[in-house]
Amino acid sequence: MKSTRRELLKVGGRTILAAAIGRSGLEFGSEFEGEKGPKDLAKLKFSQPLRVPPILSPVRSDATTDYYEITQKEADVEFMPGIRTRIWGYEGMFPGPTIKTRRGRAAVVRQTNRLPGDTVVHLHGGVTEPASDGFPTDMIMPGESRSYVYPNQARGATLWYHDHAMDHTAHNLYMGLAGLYIIEDESEAGLGLPSGEYDVPLILQDRSFGQDGNFSYHAGRAGRIGARGAVMLVNGVSWPRFEVATRKYRFRILNGSNATAFEIALGNGRPLTQIATEGGLLTRPTECPSIPLAMAERTEVIVDFSGYPLGTQIVLNNVGGEGPKSEIMRFDVTREERDENTIPEKLSDWEPLDPKLAVRTREIEFGISMEFNIHPLIWTINGKKFNPNASLANVEYGQVEIWHLKNRKFGSLEKLHPVHVHLVNFQILERNGEPPKPWERGWKDTVSLGKGEEVKIIMKFDGHRGRYLMHCHNLEHEDHNMMARFDVV
Ligand code: C2O
Ligand code: CU
Ligand code: CU
């Protein structure tokens, strides 16, 4: 009975896709700046179950450390029913396997490159020594291996690991080189938050596909505006449905797309209960009608499905998204279950950083080269393009600084720049002269810098000394020079 139904869906999917390809000509799911994807794609929606990336097992462990091995390789993956797509994946998976570790236990990850291009691995959100942080020029050549050491001393949080190769990060991530890295924290154990199968990662990405079923990667207008796609993927499944019980769930949500910002909201109008940002738990839960997620931002929410009759379907919407991308996935309430989890009033204890502790404020401007009309276009930080050999800021170890980030107005080329700082977590002091938005009042490593916006962030530079990066997490902007090195001295 069950398998017959799955077969039917599969056949149905194939038929729908064939029609979509036929009607749209060259490509389906392609979405350049300003264009909309074919409407037929909407018929793919909610036809496949959500998949959850497997947890990677260490190859060995000792008293302090777990050792992992990952091979970066090509594989064929089914994102949409009956269509096979060539990917580049950690262990050949899209997204890569999840690394789950415990605060205080180190991890050593040996990465082997069996791909046709150079790669670099960065643990986004990690407090990592420079040699293991994935500096873009520290490439792993095809056929080579490199070990990365992650001490995991910082608080529990949802991080992710992804490619960071010089000039090729955007393409490499689009092909699939990204996975989750979860640090569990003892202090969470007593909180009674949903765990195990009720603690579910959702990696949001958009992709375009060519007629042959493979990705169709376009860096966007002028080759540098950003790659977007008309097909919405969650954990590598197009518009999945997820069968839930009448209880609470914890969702760890990552925007893993190259250049698309999302704003998540429940289709039934109920608020999301936010419990964490990039750097771990908030002090207390926050009710948010919707949560914007710029590229590389993470948020964690509790959704309570108790009280809904069986058969209820709730869509996770992308507020303001165009066409089929205005919806992300669907939750189907399919079974009754007792719920022993609670949402505690207090989640964790930490103090806001006091601006009086800051030794200086640096002005950092995200803009575009003055010769912008001379092709090619160059995204800049403080008027400069990325130079791996020059530091934009020398920060003294242990000191607190305020960075005043500005999105420089430049006519129609004004864009969203999600700003990411390696090594440190920061707090947002101000957004356009006002307090930060309700959903960004936690420890952060990426902040959305919208058109014409100004944001002040505060952080303490400790953990390690050496060379690090800050950059825009629109990956095409990053590859086209919107990146800067800073040194902790
Ligand atoms: Cu998520 Cu420097 O990157
Ligand atoms: Cu990072
Ligand atoms: Cu940018």
Short mmCIF file of C-alpha atoms and ligand atoms in Angstrom, two decimals:
data_model
loop_
_atom_site.label_atom_id
_atom_site.label_comp_id
_atom_site.label_asym_id
_atom_site.label_seq_id
_atom_site.Cartn_x
_atom_site.Cartn_y
_atom_site.Cartn_z
CA MET A 1 0.00 0.00 0.00
CA LYS A 2 2.65 2.42 1.15
CA SER A 3 5.11 1.59 -1.63
CA THR A 4 2.39 1.84 -4.30
CA ARG A 5 1.67 5.36 -3.16
CA ARG A 6 5.34 6.30 -3.27
CA GLU A 7 5.61 4.89 -6.81
CA LEU A 8 2.67 6.96 -7.91
CA LEU A 9 4.15 10.12 -6.48
CA LYS A 10 7.38 9.38 -8.23
CA VAL A 11 5.72 8.86 -11.58
CA GLY A 12 3.63 11.94 -10.96
CA GLY A 13 6.77 13.92 -10.21
CA ARG A 14 8.43 12.78 -13.41
CA THR A 15 5.43 13.82 -15.47
CA ILE A 16 5.22 17.22 -13.85
CA LEU A 17 8.93 17.85 -14.40
CA ALA A 18 8.84 16.83 -18.04
CA ALA A 19 6.03 19.32 -18.57
CA ALA A 20 7.97 22.05 -16.77
CA ILE A 21 11.05 21.50 -18.92
CA GLY A 22 9.00 21.42 -22.12
CA ARG A 23 7.24 24.67 -21.46
CA SER A 24 10.11 26.78 -20.19
CA GLY A 25 12.49 25.92 -23.01
CA LEU A 26 16.14 25.89 -22.04
CA GLU A 27 16.03 25.55 -18.30
CA PHE A 28 13.68 25.16 -15.45
CA GLY A 29 14.15 26.61 -12.07
CA SER A 30 16.48 29.22 -13.40
CA GLU A 31 16.00 32.56 -11.80
CA PHE A 32 18.11 35.51 -12.71
CA GLU A 33 17.73 38.81 -10.95
CA GLY A 34 14.19 40.02 -11.49
CA GLU A 35 12.95 36.92 -13.31
CA LYS A 36 10.48 34.42 -11.98
CA GLY A 37 10.74 30.66 -12.16
CA PRO A 38 8.19 28.64 -14.10
CA LYS A 39 4.94 28.19 -12.21
CA ASP A 40 4.81 24.43 -12.89
CA LEU A 41 7.45 23.91 -10.25
CA ALA A 42 4.80 24.66 -7.67
CA LYS A 43 3.33 21.22 -8.44
CA LEU A 44 6.44 19.58 -6.99
CA LYS A 45 5.53 20.95 -3.62
CA PHE A 46 5.27 18.74 -0.58
CA SER A 47 5.50 15.53 -2.62
CA GLN A 48 8.62 14.17 -0.89
CA PRO A 49 9.38 13.52 2.77
CA LEU A 50 12.05 15.57 4.52
CA ARG A 51 15.42 13.88 4.87
CA VAL A 52 17.68 14.56 7.83
CA PRO A 53 21.44 14.46 7.15
CA PRO A 54 23.07 11.50 8.94
CA ILE A 55 25.35 12.08 11.93
CA LEU A 56 28.96 11.31 11.05
CA SER A 57 30.65 8.71 13.28
CA PRO A 58 34.23 9.26 14.35
CA VAL A 59 36.75 6.74 12.99
CA ARG A 60 38.31 6.68 16.45
CA SER A 61 38.19 8.52 19.78
CA ASP A 62 40.55 9.01 22.69
CA ALA A 63 40.20 10.67 26.07
CA THR A 64 40.01 14.21 24.68
CA THR A 65 39.36 14.00 20.96
CA ASP A 66 37.16 12.48 18.27
CA TYR A 67 38.75 11.84 14.88
CA TYR A 68 36.67 12.09 11.72
CA GLU A 69 37.42 11.43 8.09
CA ILE A 70 35.58 13.05 5.23
CA THR A 71 36.08 12.47 1.52
CA GLN A 72 34.95 15.27 -0.75
CA LYS A 73 33.62 13.63 -3.87
CA GLU A 74 31.15 13.78 -6.72
CA ALA A 75 27.88 11.89 -6.53
CA ASP A 76 24.42 11.85 -8.08
CA VAL A 77 21.60 12.94 -5.80
CA GLU A 78 17.82 12.98 -6.27
CA PHE A 79 16.54 16.41 -5.21
CA MET A 80 13.34 16.07 -7.19
CA PRO A 81 11.54 12.79 -7.91
CA GLY A 82 13.12 10.92 -10.81
CA ILE A 83 15.79 13.55 -11.56
CA ARG A 84 19.45 12.87 -10.81
CA THR A 85 21.79 15.77 -10.21
CA ARG A 86 25.58 15.68 -10.08
CA ILE A 87 26.86 17.24 -6.84
CA TRP A 88 30.12 17.84 -5.00
CA GLY A 89 29.60 16.64 -1.47
CA TYR A 90 31.30 15.86 1.80
CA GLU A 91 31.10 12.05 1.72
CA GLY A 92 29.20 12.53 -1.52
CA MET A 93 26.15 13.92 0.31
CA PHE A 94 24.08 17.07 -0.13
CA PRO A 95 24.10 18.53 2.48
CA GLY A 96 27.13 16.84 4.04
CA PRO A 97 26.82 14.61 7.11
CA THR A 98 26.26 16.41 10.40
CA ILE A 99 29.12 16.47 12.87
CA LYS A 100 27.74 16.37 16.38
CA THR A 101 30.16 17.00 19.18
CA ARG A 102 30.19 18.04 22.79
CA ARG A 103 31.57 21.23 24.25
CA GLY A 104 35.06 20.61 25.60
CA ARG A 105 35.77 17.59 23.39
CA ALA A 106 38.08 18.35 20.51
CA ALA A 107 37.48 17.14 16.97
CA VAL A 108 40.05 16.49 14.28
CA VAL A 109 38.57 16.26 10.81
CA ARG A 110 40.73 14.88 8.06
CA GLN A 111 39.42 16.07 4.71
CA THR A 112 40.43 14.39 1.46
CA ASN A 113 39.76 16.11 -1.83
CA ARG A 114 38.63 13.72 -4.58
CA LEU A 115 37.03 16.51 -6.59
CA PRO A 116 38.23 18.07 -9.84
CA GLY A 117 38.92 21.45 -8.15
CA ASP A 118 40.80 22.94 -5.18
CA THR A 119 38.94 23.16 -1.88
CA VAL A 120 39.30 24.70 1.59
CA VAL A 121 37.21 23.87 4.66
CA HIS A 122 36.02 26.47 7.15
CA LEU A 123 34.06 25.83 10.34
CA HIS A 124 31.68 28.78 10.35
CA GLY A 125 31.15 29.96 13.91
CA GLY A 126 34.11 28.03 15.27
CA VAL A 127 36.81 29.44 17.53
CA THR A 128 39.61 27.88 15.56
CA GLU A 129 43.35 28.41 15.23
CA PRO A 130 44.36 30.15 11.99
CA ALA A 131 45.95 27.00 10.54
CA SER A 132 42.60 25.17 10.81
CA ASP A 133 40.28 28.09 10.05
CA GLY A 134 40.29 27.59 6.30
CA PHE A 135 42.12 30.63 4.99
CA PRO A 136 41.19 30.82 1.27
CA THR A 137 44.75 30.32 0.05
CA ASP A 138 45.30 27.20 2.24
CA MET A 139 43.93 24.92 -0.47
CA ILE A 140 43.57 21.17 -0.52
CA MET A 141 44.56 20.22 -4.07
CA PRO A 142 42.77 17.33 -5.80
CA GLY A 143 44.11 14.06 -4.41
CA GLU A 144 45.45 15.70 -1.24
CA SER A 145 44.28 15.64 2.37
CA ARG A 146 44.39 18.08 5.26
CA SER A 147 43.48 17.76 8.93
CA TYR A 148 41.54 20.48 10.69
CA VAL A 149 41.59 20.79 14.48
CA TYR A 150 38.53 22.10 16.29
CA PRO A 151 38.85 22.58 20.07
CA ASN A 152 35.05 23.09 20.61
CA GLN A 153 35.59 25.13 23.78
CA ALA A 154 32.96 27.75 23.02
CA ARG A 155 29.33 27.47 24.06
CA GLY A 156 26.97 24.99 22.49
CA ALA A 157 25.59 26.16 19.16
CA THR A 158 24.61 25.22 15.63
CA LEU A 159 27.59 25.86 13.38
CA TRP A 160 28.24 24.74 9.84
CA TYR A 161 31.25 23.72 7.84
CA HIS A 162 31.62 24.73 4.25
CA ASP A 163 34.05 25.42 1.46
CA HIS A 164 36.14 28.61 1.47
CA ALA A 165 38.43 28.23 -1.58
CA MET A 166 39.91 31.40 -3.01
CA ASP A 167 37.69 32.70 -5.85
CA HIS A 168 35.62 29.48 -5.98
CA THR A 169 33.68 29.42 -2.72
CA ALA A 170 30.38 30.32 -4.38
CA HIS A 171 30.57 27.58 -7.01
CA ASN A 172 31.83 24.98 -4.54
CA LEU A 173 28.98 25.64 -2.09
CA TYR A 174 26.42 25.69 -4.87
CA MET A 175 27.65 22.22 -5.86
CA GLY A 176 27.04 21.04 -2.31
CA LEU A 177 30.07 21.56 -0.06
CA ALA A 178 28.25 22.44 3.18
CA GLY A 179 27.14 20.56 6.27
CA LEU A 180 26.05 21.17 9.85
CA TYR A 181 28.28 21.06 12.91
CA ILE A 182 26.43 20.94 16.20
CA ILE A 183 28.15 21.54 19.52
CA GLU A 184 26.09 20.19 22.39
CA ASP A 185 26.41 21.83 25.77
CA GLU A 186 25.93 20.17 29.15
CA SER A 187 24.14 23.25 30.40
CA GLU A 188 21.30 22.49 27.97
CA ALA A 189 20.65 19.06 29.39
CA GLY A 190 18.42 20.16 32.24
CA LEU A 191 16.27 22.53 30.21
CA GLY A 192 13.80 19.99 28.89
CA LEU A 193 14.06 21.14 25.28
CA PRO A 194 12.97 18.70 22.57
CA SER A 195 15.83 16.34 21.70
CA GLY A 196 16.64 13.27 19.62
CA GLU A 197 14.22 12.88 16.71
CA TYR A 198 12.42 16.04 17.86
CA ASP A 199 15.55 18.16 17.35
CA VAL A 200 15.59 18.65 13.59
CA PRO A 201 17.97 20.64 11.38
CA LEU A 202 16.53 22.51 8.40
CA ILE A 203 19.11 23.70 5.87
CA LEU A 204 17.45 26.11 3.45
CA GLN A 205 18.96 26.50 -0.02
CA ASP A 206 17.72 27.47 -3.46
CA ARG A 207 19.02 25.99 -6.70
CA SER A 208 18.44 26.10 -10.44
CA PHE A 209 18.56 23.05 -12.66
CA GLY A 210 19.33 22.55 -16.33
CA GLN A 211 17.47 20.27 -18.74
CA ASP A 212 19.83 17.41 -17.99
CA GLY A 213 18.89 17.62 -14.32
CA ASN A 214 22.24 19.08 -13.27
CA PHE A 215 22.64 22.35 -11.42
CA SER A 216 22.64 25.39 -13.60
CA TYR A 217 25.00 27.77 -11.82
CA HIS A 218 24.85 31.42 -12.79
CA ALA A 219 26.58 34.00 -10.63
CA GLY A 220 23.80 36.48 -11.42
CA ARG A 221 23.80 39.81 -13.24
CA ALA A 222 27.27 41.01 -14.27
CA GLY A 223 28.48 37.62 -13.09
CA ARG A 224 28.69 38.94 -9.55
CA ILE A 225 25.30 39.84 -8.12
CA GLY A 226 24.65 36.42 -6.66
CA ALA A 227 23.42 32.98 -7.70
CA ARG A 228 19.78 32.31 -7.04
CA GLY A 229 17.48 29.46 -7.92
CA ALA A 230 13.73 28.93 -8.28
CA VAL A 231 13.70 25.53 -6.58
CA MET A 232 13.56 25.58 -2.80
CA LEU A 233 15.53 22.82 -1.09
CA VAL A 234 15.40 21.82 2.56
CA ASN A 235 18.13 19.35 3.55
CA GLY A 236 18.51 18.60 -0.16
CA VAL A 237 14.81 17.85 -0.85
CA SER A 238 12.64 20.13 -2.96
CA TRP A 239 9.76 21.58 -0.92
CA PRO A 240 9.54 18.62 1.48
CA ARG A 241 6.77 17.67 3.83
CA PHE A 242 7.57 16.61 7.36
CA GLU A 243 5.23 14.41 9.36
CA VAL A 244 5.06 15.57 12.95
CA ALA A 245 3.42 14.41 16.18
CA THR A 246 1.24 16.52 18.45
CA ARG A 247 4.17 17.86 20.48
CA LYS A 248 6.99 20.37 20.51
CA TYR A 249 9.90 20.29 18.07
CA ARG A 250 13.18 22.13 18.04
CA PHE A 251 14.26 23.27 14.58
CA ARG A 252 17.82 24.43 13.91
CA ILE A 253 17.50 26.52 10.76
CA LEU A 254 20.38 27.59 8.53
CA ASN A 255 20.19 29.77 5.46
CA GLY A 256 22.78 27.92 3.38
CA SER A 257 22.01 29.61 0.08
CA ASN A 258 24.50 31.61 -1.97
CA ALA A 259 22.61 34.85 -2.38
CA THR A 260 19.00 34.51 -1.24
CA ALA A 261 17.65 35.88 2.02
CA PHE A 262 14.58 34.26 3.54
CA GLU A 263 12.02 35.34 6.09
CA ILE A 264 10.41 32.37 7.77
CA ALA A 265 6.90 32.34 9.22
CA LEU A 266 4.23 29.74 9.94
CA GLY A 267 1.39 29.73 7.41
CA ASN A 268 -1.25 29.65 10.14
CA GLY A 269 -0.14 32.97 11.58
CA ARG A 270 1.14 31.57 14.88
CA PRO A 271 4.44 33.03 16.08
CA LEU A 272 7.73 31.15 16.14
CA THR A 273 9.33 30.74 19.54
CA GLN A 274 12.96 31.62 18.99
CA ILE A 275 15.44 30.08 21.43
CA ALA A 276 18.85 30.57 19.82
CA THR A 277 20.91 32.51 17.32
CA GLU A 278 24.24 31.60 15.67
CA GLY A 279 26.16 31.57 18.95
CA GLY A 280 23.75 29.44 20.98
CA LEU A 281 20.82 29.89 23.33
CA LEU A 282 19.23 33.24 24.07
CA THR A 283 18.75 34.22 27.69
CA ARG A 284 15.01 33.70 27.29
CA PRO A 285 12.65 32.63 24.48
CA THR A 286 11.31 35.31 22.13
CA GLU A 287 8.02 35.12 20.25
CA CYS A 288 8.49 36.27 16.66
CA PRO A 289 5.72 36.47 14.05
CA SER A 290 8.47 35.93 11.46
CA ILE A 291 12.28 35.69 11.45
CA PRO A 292 14.42 37.06 8.61
CA LEU A 293 17.43 34.88 7.80
CA ALA A 294 20.17 36.34 5.66
CA MET A 295 22.74 34.06 4.08
CA ALA A 296 24.73 32.08 6.73
CA GLU A 297 22.51 33.21 9.60
CA ARG A 298 21.06 30.53 11.86
CA THR A 299 18.10 30.63 14.14
CA GLU A 300 16.58 28.00 16.39
CA VAL A 301 12.89 27.83 17.12
CA ILE A 302 10.43 25.70 19.04
CA VAL A 303 7.19 24.90 17.24
CA ASP A 304 4.43 23.31 19.28
CA PHE A 305 2.12 21.09 17.24
CA SER A 306 0.05 19.98 20.22
CA GLY A 307 -3.57 21.03 20.08
CA TYR A 308 -3.85 20.62 16.31
CA PRO A 309 -6.22 17.94 15.05
CA LEU A 310 -4.59 15.10 13.10
CA GLY A 311 -4.53 15.96 9.42
CA THR A 312 -3.59 19.60 10.02
CA GLN A 313 -1.11 20.93 7.49
CA ILE A 314 1.02 23.97 8.27
CA VAL A 315 3.23 25.51 5.61
CA LEU A 316 6.50 27.16 6.52
CA ASN A 317 6.37 30.33 4.46
CA ASN A 318 9.07 32.57 3.10
CA VAL A 319 7.51 36.00 3.59
CA GLY A 320 8.14 38.19 0.56
CA GLY A 321 9.54 35.30 -1.48
CA GLU A 322 8.74 35.28 -5.19
CA GLY A 323 6.46 32.70 -6.81
CA PRO A 324 7.03 29.10 -5.69
CA LYS A 325 9.74 30.28 -3.31
CA SER A 326 7.14 31.97 -1.13
CA GLU A 327 6.73 28.53 0.47
CA ILE A 328 9.52 26.43 1.95
CA MET A 329 8.11 23.16 3.30
CA ARG A 330 5.03 21.75 5.03
CA PHE A 331 4.44 20.21 8.44
CA ASP A 332 1.76 17.50 8.46
CA VAL A 333 0.38 16.59 11.87
CA THR A 334 -0.08 12.82 11.55
CA ARG A 335 0.09 11.25 15.01
CA GLU A 336 -0.75 11.80 18.66
CA GLU A 337 2.08 11.79 21.16
CA ARG A 338 2.56 12.79 24.75
CA ASP A 339 4.81 15.78 25.13
CA GLU A 340 7.11 15.91 28.11
CA ASN A 341 9.12 18.86 26.88
CA THR A 342 8.76 22.38 28.13
CA ILE A 343 9.99 25.76 27.03
CA PRO A 344 11.75 27.15 30.08
CA GLU A 345 11.38 30.82 30.82
CA LYS A 346 15.13 31.11 31.23
CA LEU A 347 17.39 29.44 28.70
CA SER A 348 20.89 30.60 29.56
CA ASP A 349 22.91 33.15 31.41
CA TRP A 350 25.11 35.68 29.75
CA GLU A 351 25.72 39.37 30.05
CA PRO A 352 25.57 41.90 27.25
CA LEU A 353 28.99 43.31 26.42
CA ASP A 354 29.35 46.79 27.84
CA PRO A 355 30.16 49.37 25.12
CA LYS A 356 32.26 51.21 27.74
CA LEU A 357 34.75 48.33 27.57
CA ALA A 358 35.46 48.97 23.89
CA VAL A 359 38.91 50.38 23.20
CA ARG A 360 37.90 51.70 19.80
CA THR A 361 35.23 51.88 17.12
CA ARG A 362 36.19 50.99 13.58
CA GLU A 363 34.20 52.23 10.60
CA ILE A 364 33.80 49.52 8.00
CA GLU A 365 32.09 50.27 4.74
CA PHE A 366 30.66 47.72 2.33
CA GLY A 367 30.54 49.17 -1.15
CA ILE A 368 31.54 48.85 -4.72
CA SER A 369 34.62 49.94 -6.56
CA MET A 370 34.52 53.49 -7.98
CA GLU A 371 35.39 52.09 -11.38
CA PHE A 372 32.22 50.05 -11.14
CA ASN A 373 31.17 50.89 -14.68
CA ILE A 374 34.37 49.40 -15.99
CA HIS A 375 33.70 45.70 -16.15
CA PRO A 376 34.16 43.65 -14.05
CA LEU A 377 32.38 44.92 -11.03
CA ILE A 378 34.29 44.77 -7.75
CA TRP A 379 32.72 44.60 -4.31
CA THR A 380 34.86 46.29 -1.72
CA ILE A 381 35.39 46.76 2.00
CA ASN A 382 36.59 50.26 2.86
CA GLY A 383 37.18 50.80 -0.85
CA LYS A 384 39.60 47.88 -1.11
CA LYS A 385 39.36 44.46 -2.63
CA PHE A 386 40.47 41.36 -0.80
CA ASN A 387 44.20 41.03 -0.42
CA PRO A 388 45.24 37.90 1.50
CA ASN A 389 48.57 39.55 2.29
CA ALA A 390 47.29 42.77 3.85
CA SER A 391 45.43 43.16 7.11
CA LEU A 392 42.55 45.63 7.30
CA ALA A 393 42.71 45.79 11.09
CA ASN A 394 45.21 44.72 13.70
CA VAL A 395 43.25 43.92 16.80
CA GLU A 396 44.89 43.38 20.13
CA TYR A 397 44.26 40.05 21.77
CA GLY A 398 41.75 40.23 24.59
CA GLN A 399 40.38 43.63 23.66
CA VAL A 400 36.81 44.67 23.05
CA GLU A 401 36.01 46.63 19.91
CA ILE A 402 32.96 48.12 18.28
CA TRP A 403 32.67 47.80 14.54
CA HIS A 404 30.38 50.25 12.81
CA LEU A 405 29.28 48.50 9.63
CA LYS A 406 27.83 50.59 6.83
CA ASN A 407 26.21 49.59 3.59
CA ARG A 408 27.31 52.29 1.21
CA LYS A 409 24.59 53.61 -1.07
CA PHE A 410 25.35 53.12 -4.72
CA GLY A 411 22.22 53.53 -6.84
CA SER A 412 20.67 50.34 -8.15
CA LEU A 413 23.69 48.31 -7.11
CA GLU A 414 22.84 48.72 -3.48
CA LYS A 415 22.56 45.20 -2.10
CA LEU A 416 22.10 43.20 1.06
CA HIS A 417 25.46 42.26 2.56
CA PRO A 418 25.31 39.67 5.34
CA VAL A 419 28.50 40.48 7.26
CA HIS A 420 30.34 37.56 8.86
CA VAL A 421 33.32 37.77 11.22
CA HIS A 422 35.48 34.70 11.81
CA LEU A 423 36.79 33.67 15.26
CA VAL A 424 34.46 35.77 17.39
CA ASN A 425 30.81 35.98 18.31
CA PHE A 426 29.42 39.47 18.60
CA GLN A 427 26.36 41.25 19.89
CA ILE A 428 24.44 43.86 17.98
CA LEU A 429 24.37 47.22 19.74
CA GLU A 430 22.39 49.22 17.23
CA ARG A 431 20.65 48.89 13.90
CA ASN A 432 20.21 52.26 12.19
CA GLY A 433 20.57 54.02 15.52
CA GLU A 434 17.91 51.86 17.17
CA PRO A 435 18.05 48.75 19.31
CA PRO A 436 18.57 45.48 17.41
CA LYS A 437 15.50 43.64 16.10
CA PRO A 438 13.87 41.15 18.49
CA TRP A 439 15.27 38.12 16.58
CA GLU A 440 18.89 39.30 16.64
CA ARG A 441 19.38 39.83 20.37
CA GLY A 442 21.71 36.91 20.96
CA TRP A 443 25.27 35.89 20.19
CA LYS A 444 25.80 36.28 16.48
CA ASP A 445 28.49 35.61 13.89
CA THR A 446 26.66 37.00 10.88
CA VAL A 447 24.56 40.13 10.67
CA SER A 448 22.30 41.28 7.89
CA LEU A 449 23.33 44.68 6.51
CA GLY A 450 20.42 45.70 4.31
CA LYS A 451 20.27 48.43 1.70
CA GLY A 452 21.40 51.71 3.19
CA GLU A 453 21.68 50.23 6.68
CA GLU A 454 24.18 50.81 9.48
CA VAL A 455 24.82 48.32 12.24
CA LYS A 456 27.07 48.56 15.29
CA ILE A 457 28.44 45.30 16.66
CA ILE A 458 30.58 44.67 19.73
CA MET A 459 32.95 41.78 20.34
CA LYS A 460 35.92 40.62 22.34
CA PHE A 461 38.87 39.25 20.41
CA ASP A 462 40.12 36.25 22.28
CA GLY A 463 40.55 32.56 21.63
CA HIS A 464 43.52 32.69 19.28
CA ARG A 465 46.01 35.05 17.71
CA GLY A 466 46.72 35.23 14.01
CA ARG A 467 45.09 35.98 10.69
CA TYR A 468 41.33 35.79 10.23
CA LEU A 469 38.65 36.99 7.86
CA MET A 470 35.57 39.10 7.76
CA HIS A 471 33.44 39.17 4.65
CA CYS A 472 30.09 39.44 2.99
CA HIS A 473 28.29 36.07 2.97
CA ASN A 474 26.67 36.68 -0.38
CA LEU A 475 29.09 34.15 -1.83
CA GLU A 476 29.41 35.82 -5.21
CA HIS A 477 30.24 39.11 -3.45
CA GLU A 478 32.75 37.27 -1.30
CA ASP A 479 34.49 35.68 -4.31
CA HIS A 480 34.50 39.03 -6.07
CA ASN A 481 36.53 40.71 -3.38
CA MET A 482 34.14 41.71 -0.57
CA MET A 483 36.42 40.12 2.01
CA ALA A 484 39.12 41.44 4.33
CA ARG A 485 41.77 39.95 6.53
CA PHE A 486 42.16 41.06 10.13
CA ASP A 487 44.92 40.02 12.48
CA VAL A 488 44.65 39.35 16.19
CA VAL A 489 48.05 40.40 17.55
CU1 C2O B 1 30.65 30.96 6.39
CU2 C2O B 1 34.16 32.91 6.02
O1 C2O B 1 32.39 31.87 6.08
CU CU B 2 33.25 31.83 9.49
CU CU B 3 27.54 41.57 -0.27
#
